[in-house]
PDB file of C-alpha atoms in Angstrom:
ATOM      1  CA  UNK A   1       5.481  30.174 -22.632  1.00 45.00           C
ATOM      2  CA  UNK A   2       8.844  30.699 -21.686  1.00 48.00           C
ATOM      3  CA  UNK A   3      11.843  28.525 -22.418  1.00 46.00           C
ATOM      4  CA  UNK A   4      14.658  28.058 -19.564  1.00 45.00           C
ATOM      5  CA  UNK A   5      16.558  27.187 -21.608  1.00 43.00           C
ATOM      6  CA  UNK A   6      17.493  25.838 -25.424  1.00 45.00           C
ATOM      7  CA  UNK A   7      18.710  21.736 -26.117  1.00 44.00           C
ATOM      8  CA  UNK A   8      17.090  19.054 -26.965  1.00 44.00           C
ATOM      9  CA  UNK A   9      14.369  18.618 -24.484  1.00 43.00           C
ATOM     10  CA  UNK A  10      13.430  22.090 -23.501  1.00 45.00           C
ATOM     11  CA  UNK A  11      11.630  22.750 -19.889  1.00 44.00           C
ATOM     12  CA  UNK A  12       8.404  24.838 -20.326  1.00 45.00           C
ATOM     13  CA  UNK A  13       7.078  26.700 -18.214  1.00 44.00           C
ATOM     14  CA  UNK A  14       3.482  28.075 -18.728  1.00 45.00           C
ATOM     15  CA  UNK A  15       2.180  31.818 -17.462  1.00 48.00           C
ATOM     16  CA  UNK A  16      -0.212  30.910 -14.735  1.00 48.00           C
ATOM     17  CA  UNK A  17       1.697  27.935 -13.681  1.00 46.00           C
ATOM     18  CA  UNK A  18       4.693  27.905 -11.604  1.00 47.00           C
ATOM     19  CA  UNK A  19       5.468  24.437 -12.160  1.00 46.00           C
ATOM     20  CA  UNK A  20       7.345  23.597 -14.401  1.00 47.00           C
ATOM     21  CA  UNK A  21       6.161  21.062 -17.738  1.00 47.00           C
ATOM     22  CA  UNK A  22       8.525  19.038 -19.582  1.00 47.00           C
ATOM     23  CA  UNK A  23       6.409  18.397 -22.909  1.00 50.00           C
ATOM     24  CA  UNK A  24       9.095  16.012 -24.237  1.00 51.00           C
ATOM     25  CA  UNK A  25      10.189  14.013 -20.925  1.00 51.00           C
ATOM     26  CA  UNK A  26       8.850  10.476 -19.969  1.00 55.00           C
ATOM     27  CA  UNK A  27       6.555  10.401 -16.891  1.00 56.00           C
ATOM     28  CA  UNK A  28      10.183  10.141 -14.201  1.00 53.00           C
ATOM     29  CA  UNK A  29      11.492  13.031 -15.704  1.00 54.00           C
ATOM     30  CA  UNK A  30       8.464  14.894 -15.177  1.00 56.00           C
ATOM     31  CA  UNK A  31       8.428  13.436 -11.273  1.00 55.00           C
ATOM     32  CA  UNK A  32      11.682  14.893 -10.740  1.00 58.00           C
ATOM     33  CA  UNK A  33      11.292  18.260 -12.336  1.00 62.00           C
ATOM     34  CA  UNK A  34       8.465  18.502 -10.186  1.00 61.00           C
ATOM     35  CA  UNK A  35      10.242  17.476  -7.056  1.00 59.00           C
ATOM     36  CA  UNK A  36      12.783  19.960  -7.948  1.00 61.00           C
ATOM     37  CA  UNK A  37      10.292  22.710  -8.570  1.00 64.00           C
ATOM     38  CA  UNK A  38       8.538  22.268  -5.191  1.00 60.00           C
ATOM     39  CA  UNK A  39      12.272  22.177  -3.466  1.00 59.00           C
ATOM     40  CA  UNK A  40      13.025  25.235  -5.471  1.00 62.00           C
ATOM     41  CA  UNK A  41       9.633  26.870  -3.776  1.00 62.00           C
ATOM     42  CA  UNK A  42      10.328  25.897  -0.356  1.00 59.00           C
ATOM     43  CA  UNK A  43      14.034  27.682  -0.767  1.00 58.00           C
ATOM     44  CA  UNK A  44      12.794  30.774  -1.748  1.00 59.00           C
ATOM     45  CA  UNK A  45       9.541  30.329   0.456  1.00 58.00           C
ATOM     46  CA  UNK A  46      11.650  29.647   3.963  1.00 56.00           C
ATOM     47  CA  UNK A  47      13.079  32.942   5.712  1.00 53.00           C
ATOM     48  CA  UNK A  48      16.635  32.750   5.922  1.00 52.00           C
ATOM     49  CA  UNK A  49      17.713  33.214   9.447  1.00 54.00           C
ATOM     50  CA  UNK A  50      21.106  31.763  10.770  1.00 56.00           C
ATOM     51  CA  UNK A  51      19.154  30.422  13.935  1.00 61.00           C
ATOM     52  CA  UNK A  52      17.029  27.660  11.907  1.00 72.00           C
ATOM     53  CA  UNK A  53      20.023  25.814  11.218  1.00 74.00           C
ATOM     54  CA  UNK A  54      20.397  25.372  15.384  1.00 74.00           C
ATOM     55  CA  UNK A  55      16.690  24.954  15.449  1.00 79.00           C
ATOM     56  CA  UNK A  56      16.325  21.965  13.199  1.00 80.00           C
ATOM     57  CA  UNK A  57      19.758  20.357  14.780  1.00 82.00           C
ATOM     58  CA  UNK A  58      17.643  20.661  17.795  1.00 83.00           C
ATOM     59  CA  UNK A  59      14.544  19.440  17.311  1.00 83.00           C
ATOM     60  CA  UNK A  60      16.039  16.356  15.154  1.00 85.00           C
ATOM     61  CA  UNK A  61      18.445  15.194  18.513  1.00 86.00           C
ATOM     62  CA  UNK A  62      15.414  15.700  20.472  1.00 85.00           C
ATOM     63  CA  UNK A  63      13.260  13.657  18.027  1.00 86.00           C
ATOM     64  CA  UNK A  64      16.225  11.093  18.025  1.00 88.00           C
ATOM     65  CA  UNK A  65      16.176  11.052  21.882  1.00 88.00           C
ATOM     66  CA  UNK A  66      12.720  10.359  21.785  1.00 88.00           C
ATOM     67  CA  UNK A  67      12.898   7.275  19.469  1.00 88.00           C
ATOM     68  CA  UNK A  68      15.376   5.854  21.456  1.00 89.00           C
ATOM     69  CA  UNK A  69      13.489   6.143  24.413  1.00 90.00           C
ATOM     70  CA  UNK A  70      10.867   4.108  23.463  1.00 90.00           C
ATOM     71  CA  UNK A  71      12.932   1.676  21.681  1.00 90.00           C
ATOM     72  CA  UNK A  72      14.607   0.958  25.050  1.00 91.00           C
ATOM     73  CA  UNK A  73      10.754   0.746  26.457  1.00 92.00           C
ATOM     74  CA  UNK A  74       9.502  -1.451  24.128  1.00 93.00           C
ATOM     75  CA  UNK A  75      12.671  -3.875  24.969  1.00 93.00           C
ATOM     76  CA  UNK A  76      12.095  -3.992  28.418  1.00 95.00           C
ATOM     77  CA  UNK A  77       8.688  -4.541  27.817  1.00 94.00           C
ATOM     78  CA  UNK A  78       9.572  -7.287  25.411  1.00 94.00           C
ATOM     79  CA  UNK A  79      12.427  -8.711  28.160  1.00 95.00           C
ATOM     80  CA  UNK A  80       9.648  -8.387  30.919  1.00 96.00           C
ATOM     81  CA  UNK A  81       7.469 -10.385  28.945  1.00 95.00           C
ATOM     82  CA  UNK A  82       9.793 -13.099  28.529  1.00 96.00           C
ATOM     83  CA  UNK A  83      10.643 -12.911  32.221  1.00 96.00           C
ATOM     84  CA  UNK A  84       6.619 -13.346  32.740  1.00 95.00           C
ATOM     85  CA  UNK A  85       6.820 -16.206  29.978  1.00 95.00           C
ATOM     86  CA  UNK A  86       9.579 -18.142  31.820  1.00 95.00           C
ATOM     87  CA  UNK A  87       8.340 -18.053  35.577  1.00 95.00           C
ATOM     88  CA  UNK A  88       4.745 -19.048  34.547  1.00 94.00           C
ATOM     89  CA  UNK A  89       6.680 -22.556  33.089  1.00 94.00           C
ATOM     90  CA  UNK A  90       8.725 -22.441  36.355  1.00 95.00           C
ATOM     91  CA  UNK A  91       5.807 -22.588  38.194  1.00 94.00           C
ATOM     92  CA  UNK A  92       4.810 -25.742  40.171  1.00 91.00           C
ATOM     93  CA  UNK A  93       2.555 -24.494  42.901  1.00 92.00           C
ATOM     94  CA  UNK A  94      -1.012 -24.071  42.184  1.00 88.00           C
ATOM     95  CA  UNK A  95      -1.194 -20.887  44.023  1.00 89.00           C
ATOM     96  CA  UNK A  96       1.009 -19.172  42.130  1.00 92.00           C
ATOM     97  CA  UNK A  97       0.051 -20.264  38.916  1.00 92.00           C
ATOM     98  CA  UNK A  98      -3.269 -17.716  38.752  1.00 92.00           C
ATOM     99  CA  UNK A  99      -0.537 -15.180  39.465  1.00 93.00           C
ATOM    100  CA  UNK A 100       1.690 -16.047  36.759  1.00 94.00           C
ATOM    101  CA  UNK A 101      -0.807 -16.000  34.029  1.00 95.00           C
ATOM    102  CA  UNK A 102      -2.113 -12.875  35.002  1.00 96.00           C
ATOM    103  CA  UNK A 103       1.282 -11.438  34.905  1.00 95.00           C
ATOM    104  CA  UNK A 104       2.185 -12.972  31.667  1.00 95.00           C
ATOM    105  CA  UNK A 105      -0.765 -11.334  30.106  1.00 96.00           C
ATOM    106  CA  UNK A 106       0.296  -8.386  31.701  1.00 96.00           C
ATOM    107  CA  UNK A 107       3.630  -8.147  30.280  1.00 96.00           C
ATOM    108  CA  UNK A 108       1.911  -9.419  27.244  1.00 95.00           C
ATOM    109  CA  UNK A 109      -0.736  -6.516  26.645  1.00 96.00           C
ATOM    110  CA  UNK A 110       1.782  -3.836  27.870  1.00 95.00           C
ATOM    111  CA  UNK A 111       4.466  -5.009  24.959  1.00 94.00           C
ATOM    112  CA  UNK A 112       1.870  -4.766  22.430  1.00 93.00           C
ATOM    113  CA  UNK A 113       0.539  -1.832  23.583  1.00 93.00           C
ATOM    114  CA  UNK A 114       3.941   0.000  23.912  1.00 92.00           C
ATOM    115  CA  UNK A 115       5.299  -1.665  20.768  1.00 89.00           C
ATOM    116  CA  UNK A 116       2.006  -0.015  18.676  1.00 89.00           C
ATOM    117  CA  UNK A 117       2.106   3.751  19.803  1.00 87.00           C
ATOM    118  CA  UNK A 118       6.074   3.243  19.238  1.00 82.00           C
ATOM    119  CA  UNK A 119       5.316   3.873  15.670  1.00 72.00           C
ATOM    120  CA  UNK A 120       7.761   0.590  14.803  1.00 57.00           C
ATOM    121  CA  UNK A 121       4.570  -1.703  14.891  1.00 50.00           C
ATOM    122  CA  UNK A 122       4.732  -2.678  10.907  1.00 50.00           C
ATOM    123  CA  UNK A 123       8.199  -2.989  11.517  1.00 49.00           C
ATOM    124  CA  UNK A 124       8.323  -5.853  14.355  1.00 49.00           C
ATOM    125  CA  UNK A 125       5.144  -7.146  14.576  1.00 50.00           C
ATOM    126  CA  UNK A 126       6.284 -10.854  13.041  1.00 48.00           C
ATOM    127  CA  UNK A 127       8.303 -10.774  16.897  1.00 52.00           C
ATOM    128  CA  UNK A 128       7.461 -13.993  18.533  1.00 47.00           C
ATOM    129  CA  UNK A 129       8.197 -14.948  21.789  1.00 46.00           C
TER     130      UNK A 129
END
């Protein structure tokens, strides 16, 4: 076992393991020594290239753009819906009162649909209209 280094609550690490133990740290000490240990590993791990900075800039805006995108779907989806909601109680001739319904559920199904594979389902699924 080596010692990093000497105080009052020394950080051990063992031969075999690359982790690093705290023997005398309460269970959240130990989380975060391990956190830092596996962030230490991934630094050394990752090639150092002065393109990945670019790269990662990159694919986050395009990861952004994406989100936003179907953010602004699942609105319009939720504003068609509404629009559905409010010319089926408009309505007054029985003709067009099949067709309202039908596009009401529509709008309905496509909001829910869009609003689950936006990954923000959890987040707004107490929406009522």
């Amino acid at each position: 076992m080596k010692k990093l280094w000497n105080h009052c609550d020394p950080l051990v690490f063992s031969e075999d393991d690359v982790s690093p133990v705290c023997e005398k740290q309460p269970a959240a000490k130990k989380k975060r020594f391990k956190l830092f240990s596996w962030l230490l590993g991934a630094l050394e791990n990752s090639s150092s290239s002065e393109d990945e900075p670019a790269i990662a800039y990159e694919q986050l805006q395009a990861a952004l753009a994406e989100r936003k995108q179907r953010a602004a779907q699942v609105n319009k989806a939720l504003q068609d819906w509404k629009a559905a909601t409010a010319f089926f109680e408009s309505v007054t001739e029985p003709e067009l009162i099949d067709y309202a319904v039908y596009g009401m559920e529509a709008a309905q199904k496509r909001y829910i649909y869009l609003l689950k594979n936006s990954g923000s389902y959890k987040e707004q699924r107490d929406i009522s209209v």
